[in-house]
PDB file of C-alpha atoms in Angstrom:
ATOM      1  CA  MET A   1       4.045   0.986 -10.573  1.00 58.00           C
ATOM      2  CA  HIS A   2       7.770   0.699  -9.915  1.00 61.00           C
ATOM      3  CA  HIS A   3       9.890   3.718 -10.852  1.00 61.00           C
ATOM      4  CA  THR A   4      13.496   4.504 -11.507  1.00 72.00           C
ATOM      5  CA  LYS A   5      14.983   7.019  -9.077  1.00 71.00           C
ATOM      6  CA  ILE A   6      14.614   9.766 -11.678  1.00 79.00           C
ATOM      7  CA  GLY A   7      10.944   8.975 -12.269  1.00 74.00           C
ATOM      8  CA  TYR A   8      10.184   8.590  -8.568  1.00 71.00           C
ATOM      9  CA  TYR A   9      11.816  11.854  -7.478  1.00 82.00           C
ATOM     10  CA  ALA A  10      10.902  13.951 -10.555  1.00 87.00           C
ATOM     11  CA  GLU A  11       8.035  15.714  -8.755  1.00 90.00           C
ATOM     12  CA  LEU A  12      10.389  16.909  -6.019  1.00 90.00           C
ATOM     13  CA  TYR A  13      12.506  18.686  -8.614  1.00 93.00           C
ATOM     14  CA  VAL A  14       9.800  19.992 -10.943  1.00 95.00           C
ATOM     15  CA  TYR A  15       6.998  21.125  -8.637  1.00 94.00           C
ATOM     16  CA  PRO A  16       8.981  23.681  -6.585  1.00 95.00           C
ATOM     17  CA  PHE A  17       9.524  25.593  -9.857  1.00 94.00           C
ATOM     18  CA  VAL A  18       5.796  25.349 -10.590  1.00 94.00           C
ATOM     19  CA  VAL A  19       5.020  26.744  -7.120  1.00 93.00           C
ATOM     20  CA  GLY A  20       7.478  29.592  -7.688  1.00 90.00           C
ATOM     21  CA  GLY A  21       5.926  30.360 -11.065  1.00 88.00           C
ATOM     22  CA  LEU A  22       2.421  30.416  -9.611  1.00 88.00           C
ATOM     23  CA  LEU A  23       3.466  32.729  -6.780  1.00 85.00           C
ATOM     24  CA  LEU A  24       5.178  35.094  -9.217  1.00 82.00           C
ATOM     25  CA  TYR A  25       2.044  35.388 -11.339  1.00 73.00           C
ATOM     26  CA  HIS A  26       1.803  39.187 -10.980  1.00 67.00           C
ATOM     27  CA  VAL A  27       5.477  40.016 -11.300  1.00 62.00           C
ATOM     28  CA  ASP A  28       6.229  42.282 -14.233  1.00 56.00           C
ATOM     29  CA  GLY A  29       9.472  43.839 -15.376  1.00 52.00           C
ATOM     30  CA  SER A  30       9.186  46.909 -13.177  1.00 51.00           C
ATOM     31  CA  ALA A  31       8.367  45.697  -9.680  1.00 55.00           C
ATOM     32  CA  PHE A  32       7.625  42.764  -7.404  1.00 57.00           C
ATOM     33  CA  ALA A  33       4.117  43.256  -6.115  1.00 57.00           C
ATOM     34  CA  VAL A  34       2.941  41.160  -3.175  1.00 62.00           C
ATOM     35  CA  HIS A  35      -0.758  40.619  -3.753  1.00 72.00           C
ATOM     36  CA  ARG A  36      -2.566  39.862  -0.538  1.00 79.00           C
ATOM     37  CA  HIS A  37      -5.266  37.700  -2.146  1.00 82.00           C
ATOM     38  CA  LEU A  38      -2.720  35.472  -3.882  1.00 83.00           C
ATOM     39  CA  TRP A  39      -0.750  34.878  -0.687  1.00 85.00           C
ATOM     40  CA  MET A  40      -3.886  34.251   1.394  1.00 91.00           C
ATOM     41  CA  ALA A  41      -5.054  31.759  -1.232  1.00 92.00           C
ATOM     42  CA  ALA A  42      -1.633  30.055  -1.023  1.00 91.00           C
ATOM     43  CA  VAL A  43      -1.923  29.691   2.765  1.00 93.00           C
ATOM     44  CA  CYS A  44      -5.439  28.291   2.348  1.00 94.00           C
ATOM     45  CA  GLY A  45      -4.118  25.908  -0.321  1.00 95.00           C
ATOM     46  CA  VAL A  46      -1.470  24.525   2.052  1.00 95.00           C
ATOM     47  CA  MET A  47      -4.090  23.972   4.751  1.00 95.00           C
ATOM     48  CA  LEU A  48      -6.498  22.433   2.248  1.00 95.00           C
ATOM     49  CA  TRP A  49      -3.763  20.042   1.135  1.00 95.00           C
ATOM     50  CA  THR A  50      -3.750  18.345   4.539  1.00 96.00           C
ATOM     51  CA  LEU A  51      -7.443  17.485   4.149  1.00 96.00           C
ATOM     52  CA  VAL A  52      -6.995  16.383   0.518  1.00 95.00           C
ATOM     53  CA  GLU A  53      -4.066  14.180   1.560  1.00 93.00           C
ATOM     54  CA  TYR A  54      -6.161  12.533   4.276  1.00 95.00           C
ATOM     55  CA  LEU A  55      -9.242  11.988   2.084  1.00 95.00           C
ATOM     56  CA  VAL A  56      -7.286  10.652  -0.908  1.00 91.00           C
ATOM     57  CA  HIS A  57      -5.262   8.302   1.271  1.00 89.00           C
ATOM     58  CA  ARG A  58      -8.255   7.045   3.211  1.00 89.00           C
ATOM     59  CA  PHE A  59     -10.896   6.767   0.497  1.00 91.00           C
ATOM     60  CA  VAL A  60      -9.072   6.618  -2.851  1.00 87.00           C
ATOM     61  CA  TYR A  61      -5.914   4.624  -2.033  1.00 83.00           C
ATOM     62  CA  HIS A  62      -7.768   2.246   0.274  1.00 83.00           C
ATOM     63  CA  LYS A  63     -11.114   1.896  -1.555  1.00 85.00           C
ATOM     64  CA  VAL A  64     -10.763   2.454  -5.342  1.00 85.00           C
ATOM     65  CA  PRO A  65      -9.861  -0.972  -6.846  1.00 83.00           C
ATOM     66  CA  LEU A  66      -6.957  -0.135  -9.194  1.00 78.00           C
ATOM     67  CA  LEU A  67      -5.384   2.391  -6.824  1.00 78.00           C
ATOM     68  CA  LYS A  68      -5.944   0.119  -3.835  1.00 80.00           C
ATOM     69  CA  ASP A  69      -3.849  -2.528  -5.601  1.00 77.00           C
ATOM     70  CA  LEU A  70      -1.074  -0.026  -6.321  1.00 75.00           C
ATOM     71  CA  HIS A  71      -1.165   1.196  -2.725  1.00 75.00           C
ATOM     72  CA  GLY A  72      -1.159  -2.428  -1.576  1.00 76.00           C
ATOM     73  CA  MET A  73       2.136  -2.869  -3.434  1.00 75.00           C
ATOM     74  CA  HIS A  74       3.508   0.046  -1.423  1.00 75.00           C
ATOM     75  CA  HIS A  75       2.299  -1.570   1.806  1.00 73.00           C
ATOM     76  CA  ALA A  76       3.911  -4.882   0.840  1.00 72.00           C
ATOM     77  CA  HIS A  77       7.215  -3.225  -0.195  1.00 72.00           C
ATOM     78  CA  PRO A  78       7.337   0.170   1.571  1.00 72.00           C
ATOM     79  CA  SER A  79      10.966   0.894   0.694  1.00 72.00           C
ATOM     80  CA  ASP A  80      10.520   0.273  -3.041  1.00 71.00           C
ATOM     81  CA  LEU A  81      10.053   3.201  -5.410  1.00 75.00           C
ATOM     82  CA  ILE A  82       6.340   2.612  -6.045  1.00 71.00           C
ATOM     83  CA  GLY A  83       3.876   5.313  -7.009  1.00 72.00           C
ATOM     84  CA  SER A  84       1.842   6.954  -9.718  1.00 76.00           C
ATOM     85  CA  PRO A  85       3.664   8.567 -12.645  1.00 79.00           C
ATOM     86  CA  MET A  86       4.108  12.321 -12.528  1.00 87.00           C
ATOM     87  CA  TRP A  87       1.672  12.918 -15.403  1.00 87.00           C
ATOM     88  CA  VAL A  88      -1.176  11.749 -13.122  1.00 86.00           C
ATOM     89  CA  SER A  89      -0.539  14.425 -10.488  1.00 89.00           C
ATOM     90  CA  ALA A  90       0.147  17.017 -13.211  1.00 93.00           C
ATOM     91  CA  ALA A  91      -3.193  16.266 -14.900  1.00 94.00           C
ATOM     92  CA  ILE A  92      -5.055  16.479 -11.579  1.00 93.00           C
ATOM     93  CA  PHE A  93      -3.374  19.776 -10.656  1.00 95.00           C
ATOM     94  CA  CYS A  94      -4.139  21.252 -14.104  1.00 96.00           C
ATOM     95  CA  CYS A  95      -7.819  20.302 -13.822  1.00 96.00           C
ATOM     96  CA  MET A  96      -7.979  21.788 -10.333  1.00 94.00           C
ATOM     97  CA  PHE A  97      -6.301  24.983 -11.546  1.00 95.00           C
ATOM     98  CA  PHE A  98      -8.786  25.501 -14.374  1.00 95.00           C
ATOM     99  CA  LEU A  99     -11.722  24.779 -12.074  1.00 95.00           C
ATOM    100  CA  LEU A 100     -10.470  27.263  -9.461  1.00 94.00           C
ATOM    101  CA  ALA A 101      -9.696  29.866 -12.136  1.00 93.00           C
ATOM    102  CA  ARG A 102     -13.206  29.534 -13.516  1.00 95.00           C
ATOM    103  CA  LEU A 103     -14.763  29.860 -10.046  1.00 94.00           C
ATOM    104  CA  TRP A 104     -12.584  32.566  -8.458  1.00 91.00           C
ATOM    105  CA  GLY A 105     -10.249  33.971 -11.094  1.00 90.00           C
ATOM    106  CA  THR A 106      -6.648  33.392 -12.091  1.00 88.00           C
ATOM    107  CA  GLU A 107      -5.040  35.153  -9.121  1.00 87.00           C
ATOM    108  CA  ILE A 108      -6.850  33.042  -6.515  1.00 90.00           C
ATOM    109  CA  ALA A 109      -6.261  29.898  -8.599  1.00 93.00           C
ATOM    110  CA  CYS A 110      -2.511  30.619  -8.785  1.00 92.00           C
ATOM    111  CA  GLY A 111      -2.281  31.141  -5.046  1.00 92.00           C
ATOM    112  CA  ALA A 112      -4.419  28.165  -4.075  1.00 95.00           C
ATOM    113  CA  MET A 113      -2.610  25.832  -6.474  1.00 96.00           C
ATOM    114  CA  ALA A 114       0.770  27.071  -5.252  1.00 95.00           C
ATOM    115  CA  GLY A 115      -0.299  26.154  -1.724  1.00 96.00           C
ATOM    116  CA  LEU A 116      -1.759  22.790  -2.720  1.00 97.00           C
ATOM    117  CA  ILE A 117       1.317  21.824  -4.718  1.00 97.00           C
ATOM    118  CA  ALA A 118       3.656  23.041  -1.955  1.00 97.00           C
ATOM    119  CA  GLY A 119       1.688  20.845   0.473  1.00 96.00           C
ATOM    120  CA  TYR A 120       2.021  17.930  -1.936  1.00 95.00           C
ATOM    121  CA  VAL A 121       5.796  18.430  -2.178  1.00 96.00           C
ATOM    122  CA  TRP A 122       5.985  18.533   1.622  1.00 95.00           C
ATOM    123  CA  TYR A 123       4.008  15.272   1.723  1.00 92.00           C
ATOM    124  CA  LEU A 124       6.454  13.679  -0.737  1.00 91.00           C
ATOM    125  CA  VAL A 125       9.430  14.740   1.400  1.00 91.00           C
ATOM    126  CA  ILE A 126       7.882  13.507   4.663  1.00 91.00           C
ATOM    127  CA  HIS A 127       6.751  10.212   3.111  1.00 88.00           C
ATOM    128  CA  ASP A 128      10.203   9.609   1.649  1.00 87.00           C
ATOM    129  CA  ALA A 129      11.832  10.485   4.973  1.00 87.00           C
ATOM    130  CA  VAL A 130       9.712   8.085   7.029  1.00 86.00           C
ATOM    131  CA  HIS A 131      10.501   5.202   4.674  1.00 81.00           C
ATOM    132  CA  ARG A 132      14.056   5.808   3.495  1.00 80.00           C
ATOM    133  CA  TRP A 133      16.006   8.321   5.585  1.00 80.00           C
ATOM    134  CA  GLN A 134      18.327   7.499   8.447  1.00 82.00           C
ATOM    135  CA  LEU A 135      16.724   9.355  11.347  1.00 76.00           C
ATOM    136  CA  ALA A 136      18.406  10.196  14.629  1.00 79.00           C
ATOM    137  CA  GLU A 137      16.627   9.234  17.843  1.00 80.00           C
ATOM    138  CA  ASN A 138      15.865  12.883  18.623  1.00 81.00           C
ATOM    139  CA  SER A 139      14.714  13.793  15.079  1.00 82.00           C
ATOM    140  CA  TRP A 140      11.318  15.502  14.882  1.00 81.00           C
ATOM    141  CA  LEU A 141      10.598  13.220  11.910  1.00 82.00           C
ATOM    142  CA  ARG A 142      10.791  10.162  14.163  1.00 83.00           C
ATOM    143  CA  SER A 143       7.245  10.757  15.449  1.00 82.00           C
ATOM    144  CA  HIS A 144       6.056  10.955  11.831  1.00 81.00           C
ATOM    145  CA  ARG A 145       7.810   7.663  11.114  1.00 84.00           C
ATOM    146  CA  LEU A 146       6.260   5.864  14.086  1.00 85.00           C
ATOM    147  CA  ARG A 147       2.795   7.223  13.268  1.00 84.00           C
ATOM    148  CA  HIS A 148       3.103   6.180   9.616  1.00 84.00           C
ATOM    149  CA  LEU A 149       4.464   2.752  10.528  1.00 84.00           C
ATOM    150  CA  ARG A 150       1.317   2.206  12.580  1.00 86.00           C
ATOM    151  CA  HIS A 151      -0.650   2.894   9.393  1.00 84.00           C
ATOM    152  CA  HIS A 152       1.371   0.245   7.575  1.00 81.00           C
ATOM    153  CA  ARG A 153       1.612  -2.387  10.291  1.00 81.00           C
ATOM    154  CA  TYR A 154      -1.508  -2.311  12.444  1.00 81.00           C
ATOM    155  CA  PRO A 155      -4.480  -4.441  11.431  1.00 78.00           C
ATOM    156  CA  VAL A 156      -6.787  -1.509  12.220  1.00 78.00           C
ATOM    157  CA  PRO A 157      -7.011   1.030   9.350  1.00 83.00           C
ATOM    158  CA  GLY A 158      -5.944   4.490  10.434  1.00 89.00           C
ATOM    159  CA  ASN A 159      -3.239   7.160  10.519  1.00 89.00           C
ATOM    160  CA  PHE A 160      -4.038   8.221   6.953  1.00 92.00           C
ATOM    161  CA  GLY A 161      -2.403  11.627   7.372  1.00 92.00           C
ATOM    162  CA  VAL A 162       1.302  11.682   6.566  1.00 91.00           C
ATOM    163  CA  THR A 163       2.177  15.345   7.052  1.00 91.00           C
ATOM    164  CA  THR A 164      -0.132  15.815  10.033  1.00 92.00           C
ATOM    165  CA  SER A 165      -2.281  13.726  12.343  1.00 91.00           C
ATOM    166  CA  PHE A 166      -4.887  16.518  12.639  1.00 94.00           C
ATOM    167  CA  TRP A 167      -7.551  14.956  10.393  1.00 95.00           C
ATOM    168  CA  ASP A 168      -7.019  11.489  11.895  1.00 92.00           C
ATOM    169  CA  VAL A 169      -7.850  12.999  15.280  1.00 93.00           C
ATOM    170  CA  VAL A 170     -10.845  14.904  13.858  1.00 95.00           C
ATOM    171  CA  PHE A 171     -12.299  11.834  12.097  1.00 95.00           C
ATOM    172  CA  GLY A 172     -11.375   9.289  14.789  1.00 92.00           C
ATOM    173  CA  THR A 173      -8.854   7.306  12.731  1.00 91.00           C
ATOM    174  CA  ALA A 174      -5.763   8.097  14.802  1.00 91.00           C
ATOM    175  CA  ILE A 175      -3.816   5.040  15.930  1.00 88.00           C
ATOM    176  CA  GLY A 176      -1.639   5.656  18.942  1.00 81.00           C
ATOM    177  CA  PRO A 177       0.739   3.283  20.701  1.00 76.00           C
ATOM    178  CA  GLY A 178      -1.126   0.293  22.083  1.00 63.00           C
ATOM    179  CA  ARG A 179      -4.455   0.890  20.261  1.00 53.00           C
ATOM    180  CA  ALA A 180      -4.179  -2.227  18.108  1.00 46.00           C
ATOM    181  CA  ARG A 181      -2.535  -5.592  18.413  1.00 46.00           C
ATOM    182  CA  ALA A 182       0.182  -6.950  16.177  1.00 46.00           C
ATOM    183  CA  GLY A 183      -0.899  -9.232  13.383  1.00 43.00           C
ATOM    184  CA  ARG A 184      -1.305  -8.769   9.649  1.00 43.00           C
ATOM    185  CA  ASP A 185      -1.943  -5.371   8.136  1.00 44.00           C
ATOM    186  CA  ILE A 186      -4.988  -4.743   5.953  1.00 43.00           C
ATOM    187  CA  TYR A 187      -3.007  -5.863   2.893  1.00 39.00           C
ATOM    188  CA  GLY A 188      -1.800  -9.080   4.495  1.00 43.00           C
ATOM    189  CA  GLY A 189       1.721  -7.842   5.215  1.00 45.00           C
ATOM    190  CA  PRO A 190       3.543  -8.392   8.503  1.00 44.00           C
ATOM    191  CA  GLY A 191       1.930  -6.588  11.380  1.00 43.00           C
ATOM    192  CA  GLN A 192       4.874  -6.030  13.686  1.00 44.00           C
ATOM    193  CA  LEU A 193       4.216  -2.986  15.815  1.00 43.00           C
ATOM    194  CA  PRO A 194       6.521  -0.005  15.251  1.00 44.00           C
ATOM    195  CA  GLU A 195       7.361  -0.015  18.947  1.00 46.00           C
ATOM    196  CA  GLN A 196       8.651  -3.593  18.537  1.00 43.00           C
ATOM    197  CA  ALA A 197      10.636  -2.820  15.375  1.00 44.00           C
ATOM    198  CA  ALA A 198      13.639  -1.177  17.009  1.00 36.00           C
TER     199      ALA A 198
END
């Protein structure tokens, strides 16, 4: 669905406070205690996010009918403010939190969810940058942009990771320069190669 700027960027403003709250779970009025298990769970949550991002993008956004249509709108109009409303991600994160808390306790759930949500925020920033920011030639984000443009513009499905190409390499879906020919993308949009789109 199309968003206003406020609706589209709301997660970038709200979720950092949620991450902070989750990481401060054990803070009381007398001292700031760094709990090793919470911080280790947060690191694991960030790493897990990269896999979740890849799997959701590859199998949910490109296979599930309703979401495939929404994602197809993004492919057709990549600069438009198209995405799911914030309540969808909030509901998913809440369900995940309660599941993790039931399995491993509140402390581990707070840490893991802080990491997952921090990874999600990082994904939102990178995805926005590759589509909307003015990037200098020597910007480290330029490689992210070119990799993501191959996802949008090549007729071969691939490059599902936005924050990292790790899982694309692991699962054989990485698209490098010259792997595919120009044409139409999988949604029927123009298939101009990123290397040709100066």
